[in-house]
Amino acid sequence: MTSTRPLDRFRSSGLLWPLVAIVVLLAANAVVRPSFLALRFQDGHLYGSLIDILKNGAPTMLIALGMCLVIATRGIDLSVGAVVAISGAVTCSSIVGAAEPGSAGAAFVGMGTALALCAVLGLWNGFLVAGLGMQPIIATLVLMTAGRGIAMLITDGQIITVRNPTFRTVGAGFLVLPVSILIAVAVFVLVALVTRRTALGLLIESVGINPEASRLAGLRARTIRWTVYVFAAICAGVAGLMISSNVSAADANNAGLWIEMDAILAVVIGGTSLAGGRYSLTGTLLGALIIQTLTTTVYSMGIDPKITLVFKAVVVIAVCLLQAPKVRAALLGRTRRRHAPPDPEAEPTARQGTQTPTEPLVEKVAQP
């Protein structure tokens, strides 16, 4: 009995099918291209298709982590893609306008300015949602629409290119593994420790389950919701630094385009409900890896890029269906047992022999 408990817990956690999906996708790529799973160590760096998946998926992982906490509080943030564009635009513009564009100081000032602005944008979203009580999808849609316009104003509608080794390290540097992977893993570990080893995770779930009850219980529900929006914006800002530094340029039109949809899909695939409450950071990480592995699979298998979104949608729907309780019960051969109505003929028989001692007394008193 005890040996099956960990397996049952793993199945009920919702991580089984996302993990199966990743294994199936990797196996399919390995069949089409046998060298897909190969890794090589060269000049102190680790290379390979698996490393490319992790590197290219690092921005989505970061944004999905912030999105996971926002969704856990019954919210949504559609503005993260625009924040990505603003982050890259501010950083590159600051570096180009510095006295020494190639210096490390110019890179740090530009990145610090960009992250500070992203935090302000997160405060704005939190103010609209928690302060004014606007619907999250409407409040963040405002910045989603205006954010790219702001990025276009910053870059003057041009693609700004930079040559700064320090800045390029964020998205294209290596410390055995790509720096972007290390940053994403560090943020994941930090968030997991803060939310699972302290009461913050429980407070976030409480706000998501019932904000009014949490407020009446003494929790600062508004502060918690405000905080998760700021965190999501900072994660989007760091992702914007990765994307722009990887190509050493800021493209306000295309940077982070539709990445908010990938982040939401990653959270949902990971088993977090859009209704708020309980969430899964590990599941969100697996969901982001599925999204990136799908993109890599499309190119490695020679699938027409025109149907990439359709291909991704089919796989995502399949994974979500496999997570549905009814579908899982059908696949595992389990059927729900409905309680049968009580048999009226068997009821008197069942009552015989269970007569309480008070019943004879009642009969005697009732006699004339």
Short mmCIF file of C-alpha atoms in Angstrom, two decimals, residues 15-368:
data_model
loop_
_atom_site.label_atom_id
_atom_site.label_comp_id
_atom_site.label_asym_id
_atom_site.label_seq_id
_atom_site.Cartn_x
_atom_site.Cartn_y
_atom_site.Cartn_z
CA LEU A 15 2.08 16.54 -13.61
CA LEU A 16 1.84 13.11 -15.22
CA TRP A 17 0.36 14.06 -18.59
CA PRO A 18 2.52 17.18 -19.17
CA LEU A 19 5.57 15.05 -18.46
CA VAL A 20 4.29 12.34 -20.82
CA ALA A 21 3.72 15.00 -23.50
CA ILE A 22 7.31 16.24 -23.24
CA VAL A 23 8.67 12.69 -23.44
CA VAL A 24 6.53 11.93 -26.50
CA LEU A 25 7.64 15.12 -28.27
CA LEU A 26 11.30 14.47 -27.53
CA ALA A 27 10.96 10.86 -28.69
CA ALA A 28 9.30 11.98 -31.93
CA ASN A 29 12.13 14.41 -32.59
CA ALA A 30 14.71 11.72 -31.83
CA VAL A 31 13.07 9.38 -34.35
CA VAL A 32 13.08 12.02 -37.09
CA ARG A 33 16.59 13.20 -36.25
CA PRO A 34 18.66 10.69 -34.21
CA SER A 35 21.16 13.37 -33.14
CA PHE A 36 18.42 15.45 -31.53
CA LEU A 37 19.18 14.26 -27.98
CA ALA A 38 22.95 14.50 -28.41
CA LEU A 39 24.94 16.94 -26.25
CA ARG A 40 28.46 18.15 -26.83
CA PHE A 41 30.89 20.05 -24.64
CA GLN A 42 33.02 22.55 -26.51
CA ASP A 43 35.12 25.49 -25.30
CA GLY A 44 33.61 25.20 -21.84
CA HIS A 45 30.06 25.44 -23.18
CA LEU A 46 27.35 22.81 -23.43
CA TYR A 47 25.56 22.64 -26.78
CA GLY A 48 22.69 20.61 -28.21
CA SER A 49 19.04 20.71 -29.21
CA LEU A 50 17.92 20.17 -25.61
CA ILE A 51 20.01 23.15 -24.53
CA ASP A 52 18.45 25.23 -27.30
CA ILE A 53 14.97 24.32 -26.07
CA LEU A 54 15.82 25.42 -22.55
CA LYS A 55 17.54 28.60 -23.74
CA ASN A 56 14.78 29.68 -26.12
CA GLY A 57 12.12 28.73 -23.58
CA ALA A 58 13.68 30.67 -20.69
CA PRO A 59 11.72 33.92 -21.40
CA THR A 60 8.45 32.00 -21.56
CA MET A 61 9.32 30.19 -18.31
CA LEU A 62 9.93 33.48 -16.51
CA ILE A 63 6.73 35.09 -17.75
CA ALA A 64 4.75 31.93 -17.00
CA LEU A 65 5.99 31.94 -13.39
CA GLY A 66 4.70 35.46 -12.88
CA MET A 67 1.48 34.63 -14.73
CA CYS A 68 0.97 31.58 -12.51
CA LEU A 69 0.87 33.67 -9.34
CA VAL A 70 -1.40 36.25 -10.99
CA ILE A 71 -3.85 33.55 -12.11
CA ALA A 72 -3.73 32.00 -8.64
CA THR A 73 -5.26 35.24 -7.30
CA ARG A 74 -8.12 35.08 -9.85
CA GLY A 75 -6.36 37.52 -12.13
CA ILE A 76 -4.82 37.59 -15.59
CA ASP A 77 -2.14 39.77 -17.15
CA LEU A 78 -2.39 40.35 -20.89
CA SER A 79 0.19 43.13 -20.86
CA VAL A 80 3.35 41.03 -20.34
CA GLY A 81 4.14 40.98 -24.07
CA ALA A 82 4.04 44.78 -24.22
CA VAL A 83 6.19 44.98 -21.08
CA VAL A 84 8.74 42.74 -22.82
CA ALA A 85 8.89 45.20 -25.73
CA ILE A 86 9.17 48.20 -23.40
CA SER A 87 11.99 46.55 -21.41
CA GLY A 88 14.09 45.91 -24.51
CA ALA A 89 13.36 49.34 -25.95
CA VAL A 90 14.35 51.21 -22.78
CA THR A 91 17.54 49.21 -22.31
CA CYS A 92 18.79 49.53 -25.88
CA SER A 93 17.88 53.21 -26.07
CA SER A 94 19.72 53.89 -22.83
CA ILE A 95 22.82 52.02 -24.01
CA VAL A 96 22.90 53.80 -27.37
CA GLY A 97 22.51 57.18 -25.70
CA ALA A 98 25.27 56.55 -23.14
CA ALA A 99 28.67 58.24 -23.34
CA GLU A 100 30.34 54.81 -23.67
CA PRO A 101 27.79 52.46 -25.27
CA GLY A 102 30.08 49.43 -24.97
CA SER A 103 30.81 49.75 -21.26
CA ALA A 104 29.42 47.56 -18.50
CA GLY A 105 28.14 50.65 -16.68
CA ALA A 106 25.94 51.60 -19.62
CA ALA A 107 24.49 48.09 -19.68
CA PHE A 108 23.71 48.04 -15.96
CA VAL A 109 22.15 51.51 -16.04
CA GLY A 110 19.99 50.57 -19.01
CA MET A 111 18.85 47.26 -17.51
CA GLY A 112 18.21 48.83 -14.12
CA THR A 113 16.15 51.62 -15.67
CA ALA A 114 14.14 49.10 -17.69
CA LEU A 115 13.35 46.90 -14.69
CA ALA A 116 12.38 49.92 -12.58
CA LEU A 117 9.96 51.03 -15.29
CA CYS A 118 8.56 47.49 -15.51
CA ALA A 119 7.92 47.54 -11.76
CA VAL A 120 6.04 50.84 -12.19
CA LEU A 121 3.93 49.25 -14.93
CA GLY A 122 3.17 46.36 -12.60
CA LEU A 123 2.10 48.86 -9.95
CA TRP A 124 -0.21 50.44 -12.52
CA ASN A 125 -1.86 47.10 -13.29
CA GLY A 126 -2.16 46.36 -9.58
CA PHE A 127 -3.71 49.76 -8.97
CA LEU A 128 -6.36 49.18 -11.62
CA VAL A 129 -7.17 45.66 -10.43
CA ALA A 130 -6.73 45.82 -6.66
CA GLY A 131 -7.16 49.53 -6.08
CA LEU A 132 -10.01 50.43 -8.42
CA GLY A 133 -11.57 46.97 -8.66
CA MET A 134 -11.45 46.73 -12.46
CA GLN A 135 -11.71 43.35 -14.15
CA PRO A 136 -8.14 42.05 -14.65
CA ILE A 137 -8.65 41.23 -18.32
CA ILE A 138 -9.82 44.80 -19.01
CA ALA A 139 -7.24 46.48 -16.78
CA THR A 140 -4.28 44.68 -18.37
CA LEU A 141 -5.75 45.00 -21.87
CA VAL A 142 -5.21 48.75 -21.51
CA LEU A 143 -1.45 48.33 -21.10
CA MET A 144 -1.37 45.55 -23.69
CA THR A 145 -2.73 47.98 -26.25
CA ALA A 146 -0.82 51.08 -25.18
CA GLY A 147 2.42 49.33 -24.22
CA ARG A 148 3.61 48.64 -27.74
CA GLY A 149 2.82 52.22 -28.65
CA ILE A 150 5.02 53.34 -25.77
CA ALA A 151 7.81 51.04 -26.99
CA MET A 152 7.42 52.46 -30.50
CA LEU A 153 7.72 55.99 -29.13
CA ILE A 154 10.87 55.06 -27.21
CA THR A 155 12.53 53.55 -30.29
CA ASP A 156 11.02 56.10 -32.70
CA GLY A 157 9.61 53.20 -34.69
CA GLN A 158 13.08 51.87 -35.54
CA ILE A 159 14.97 48.69 -34.64
CA ILE A 160 17.75 49.82 -32.31
CA THR A 161 20.93 47.75 -32.43
CA VAL A 162 23.59 47.77 -29.73
CA ARG A 163 27.08 46.36 -29.25
CA ASN A 164 27.60 45.78 -25.58
CA PRO A 165 29.27 42.55 -24.37
CA THR A 166 27.84 42.85 -20.87
CA PHE A 167 24.30 43.26 -22.11
CA ARG A 168 24.69 40.42 -24.60
CA THR A 169 25.71 38.07 -21.78
CA VAL A 170 22.14 38.10 -20.39
CA GLY A 171 20.63 36.45 -23.44
CA ALA A 172 23.57 34.90 -25.28
CA GLY A 173 26.25 34.38 -22.64
CA PHE A 174 27.45 31.05 -21.23
CA LEU A 175 28.53 29.77 -17.83
CA VAL A 176 28.77 26.16 -19.03
CA LEU A 177 25.01 26.50 -19.58
CA PRO A 178 23.42 29.57 -21.20
CA VAL A 179 23.04 32.42 -18.71
CA SER A 180 19.35 32.77 -19.57
CA ILE A 181 18.71 29.21 -18.36
CA LEU A 182 20.55 29.90 -15.10
CA ILE A 183 18.51 33.06 -14.54
CA ALA A 184 15.22 31.24 -15.16
CA VAL A 185 16.19 28.38 -12.82
CA ALA A 186 17.32 30.82 -10.12
CA VAL A 187 14.02 32.70 -10.27
CA PHE A 188 12.07 29.43 -10.17
CA VAL A 189 13.96 28.19 -7.10
CA LEU A 190 13.54 31.56 -5.36
CA VAL A 191 9.80 31.69 -6.03
CA ALA A 192 9.36 28.08 -4.95
CA LEU A 193 11.20 28.69 -1.67
CA VAL A 194 9.34 31.91 -0.89
CA THR A 195 5.87 30.59 -1.73
CA ARG A 196 6.19 27.01 -0.46
CA ARG A 197 8.44 27.47 2.58
CA THR A 198 6.60 30.49 3.93
CA ALA A 199 2.96 31.41 4.39
CA LEU A 200 2.91 33.55 1.24
CA GLY A 201 1.86 30.68 -1.01
CA LEU A 202 -1.05 29.84 1.26
CA LEU A 203 -2.10 33.49 1.36
CA ILE A 204 -2.05 33.69 -2.44
CA GLU A 205 -4.23 30.58 -2.70
CA SER A 206 -6.58 31.97 -0.07
CA VAL A 207 -7.02 35.23 -1.96
CA GLY A 208 -7.68 33.29 -5.15
CA ILE A 209 -10.25 30.98 -3.56
CA ASN A 210 -12.25 33.71 -1.82
CA PRO A 211 -10.90 37.29 -1.75
CA GLU A 212 -13.73 38.63 0.44
CA ALA A 213 -13.38 35.89 3.04
CA SER A 214 -9.62 36.46 3.08
CA ARG A 215 -10.15 40.16 3.70
CA LEU A 216 -12.60 39.47 6.52
CA ALA A 217 -10.08 37.06 8.03
CA GLY A 218 -7.56 39.87 8.29
CA LEU A 219 -5.49 39.23 5.17
CA ARG A 220 -4.40 42.17 3.06
CA ALA A 221 -5.88 40.81 -0.14
CA ARG A 222 -5.27 44.01 -2.09
CA THR A 223 -1.60 44.09 -1.14
CA ILE A 224 -1.13 40.48 -2.19
CA ARG A 225 -2.79 41.03 -5.56
CA TRP A 226 -0.79 44.21 -6.06
CA THR A 227 2.43 42.31 -5.30
CA VAL A 228 1.83 39.51 -7.81
CA TYR A 229 1.19 42.00 -10.62
CA VAL A 230 4.45 43.78 -9.84
CA PHE A 231 6.28 40.45 -9.79
CA ALA A 232 4.74 39.43 -13.12
CA ALA A 233 5.84 42.72 -14.69
CA ILE A 234 9.41 42.32 -13.39
CA CYS A 235 9.53 38.76 -14.78
CA ALA A 236 8.36 40.12 -18.13
CA GLY A 237 11.03 42.80 -17.92
CA VAL A 238 13.80 40.25 -17.36
CA ALA A 239 12.41 38.18 -20.23
CA GLY A 240 12.56 41.30 -22.40
CA LEU A 241 16.22 41.73 -21.50
CA MET A 242 16.89 38.13 -22.56
CA ILE A 243 15.09 38.50 -25.89
CA SER A 244 16.67 41.81 -26.85
CA SER A 245 20.18 40.90 -25.69
CA ASN A 246 20.08 37.61 -27.59
CA VAL A 247 19.85 39.55 -30.86
CA SER A 248 21.52 42.75 -29.56
CA ALA A 249 18.55 44.78 -30.75
CA ALA A 250 15.19 46.14 -29.66
CA ASP A 251 12.24 45.46 -31.96
CA ALA A 252 9.14 47.12 -30.53
CA ASN A 253 6.88 45.49 -33.10
CA ASN A 254 7.84 41.85 -32.68
CA ALA A 255 9.54 41.47 -29.29
CA GLY A 256 7.33 39.40 -27.03
CA LEU A 257 4.50 39.28 -29.56
CA TRP A 258 1.77 36.89 -28.28
CA ILE A 259 4.06 35.61 -25.55
CA GLU A 260 1.29 36.29 -23.05
CA MET A 261 -0.77 33.58 -24.75
CA ASP A 262 2.08 31.08 -24.47
CA ALA A 263 2.45 31.95 -20.79
CA ILE A 264 -1.26 31.46 -20.10
CA LEU A 265 -1.20 28.16 -21.99
CA ALA A 266 1.82 27.04 -19.97
CA VAL A 267 0.03 27.78 -16.71
CA VAL A 268 -3.13 25.96 -17.79
CA ILE A 269 -1.21 22.96 -19.12
CA GLY A 270 0.59 22.81 -15.78
CA GLY A 271 -2.70 22.22 -14.00
CA THR A 272 -3.44 25.67 -12.54
CA SER A 273 -7.09 26.64 -12.75
CA LEU A 274 -8.04 29.97 -14.30
CA ALA A 275 -10.61 30.28 -11.49
CA GLY A 276 -7.77 30.90 -9.02
CA GLY A 277 -6.73 29.10 -5.88
CA ARG A 278 -4.27 26.22 -5.94
CA TYR A 279 -1.40 26.51 -8.38
CA SER A 280 1.59 24.46 -9.52
CA LEU A 281 4.95 26.08 -10.21
CA THR A 282 6.47 22.81 -11.40
CA GLY A 283 3.52 22.22 -13.70
CA THR A 284 3.91 25.73 -15.09
CA LEU A 285 7.56 25.03 -15.82
CA LEU A 286 6.62 21.82 -17.64
CA GLY A 287 3.95 23.69 -19.59
CA ALA A 288 6.47 26.28 -20.77
CA LEU A 289 8.82 23.50 -21.87
CA ILE A 290 5.98 21.85 -23.81
CA ILE A 291 5.27 25.11 -25.65
CA GLN A 292 8.92 25.58 -26.60
CA THR A 293 9.39 21.90 -27.51
CA LEU A 294 6.38 22.20 -29.81
CA THR A 295 7.96 25.16 -31.58
CA THR A 296 11.25 23.30 -31.96
CA THR A 297 9.41 20.21 -33.23
CA VAL A 298 7.69 22.24 -35.94
CA TYR A 299 11.02 23.36 -37.37
CA SER A 300 12.90 20.08 -36.90
CA MET A 301 10.18 18.03 -38.59
CA GLY A 302 9.84 20.41 -41.50
CA ILE A 303 6.22 21.29 -40.75
CA ASP A 304 4.95 24.28 -42.71
CA PRO A 305 5.31 27.36 -40.44
CA LYS A 306 1.91 28.52 -41.68
CA ILE A 307 0.19 25.79 -39.68
CA THR A 308 2.44 26.11 -36.64
CA LEU A 309 -0.29 27.65 -34.49
CA VAL A 310 -2.77 24.95 -35.54
CA PHE A 311 -0.26 22.23 -34.71
CA LYS A 312 0.44 23.76 -31.30
CA ALA A 313 -3.28 24.14 -30.61
CA VAL A 314 -3.97 20.46 -31.36
CA VAL A 315 -1.23 19.27 -29.02
CA VAL A 316 -2.25 21.69 -26.25
CA ILE A 317 -5.90 20.59 -26.51
CA ALA A 318 -4.79 16.96 -26.32
CA VAL A 319 -2.76 17.59 -23.16
CA CYS A 320 -5.59 19.53 -21.51
CA LEU A 321 -8.07 16.77 -22.36
CA LEU A 322 -5.78 14.18 -20.82
CA GLN A 323 -5.78 16.27 -17.64
CA ALA A 324 -9.59 16.38 -17.49
CA PRO A 325 -10.91 14.09 -14.71
CA LYS A 326 -13.58 12.48 -16.90
CA VAL A 327 -11.13 11.71 -19.70
CA ARG A 328 -8.58 10.31 -17.27
CA ALA A 329 -11.24 8.15 -15.65
CA ALA A 330 -12.28 6.80 -19.05
CA LEU A 331 -8.68 6.04 -20.04
CA LEU A 332 -7.96 4.29 -16.76
CA GLY A 333 -11.18 2.33 -16.94
CA ARG A 334 -12.70 3.96 -13.90
CA THR A 335 -16.38 4.74 -13.74
CA ARG A 336 -18.15 6.85 -11.21
CA ARG A 337 -20.36 4.90 -8.89
CA ARG A 338 -23.68 6.55 -8.45
CA HIS A 339 -25.51 5.97 -5.22
CA ALA A 340 -28.48 3.71 -5.90
CA PRO A 341 -31.83 4.82 -4.41
CA PRO A 342 -32.86 2.91 -1.26
CA ASP A 343 -35.08 -0.14 -1.77
CA PRO A 344 -38.48 0.57 -0.12
CA GLU A 345 -39.20 -3.16 0.38
CA ALA A 346 -35.97 -3.68 2.24
CA GLU A 347 -36.50 -0.72 4.54
CA PRO A 348 -38.97 -2.35 6.95
CA THR A 349 -36.73 -5.42 7.19
CA ALA A 350 -33.77 -3.27 7.98
CA ARG A 351 -35.68 -1.51 10.70
CA GLN A 352 -36.59 -4.79 12.39
CA GLY A 353 -34.22 -5.65 15.16
CA THR A 354 -33.13 -2.05 15.48
CA GLN A 355 -36.13 -0.90 17.46
CA THR A 356 -35.10 1.43 20.22
CA PRO A 357 -36.04 0.71 23.83
CA THR A 358 -38.32 3.74 23.92
CA GLU A 359 -40.73 2.42 21.28
CA PRO A 360 -42.53 -0.14 23.55
CA LEU A 361 -43.03 2.58 26.19
CA VAL A 362 -44.63 4.83 23.57
CA GLU A 363 -47.04 2.02 22.59
CA LYS A 364 -48.05 1.42 26.23
CA VAL A 365 -48.72 5.06 26.87
CA ALA A 366 -50.80 5.27 23.73
CA GLN A 367 -53.14 2.45 24.88
CA PRO A 368 -56.49 3.64 26.48
#
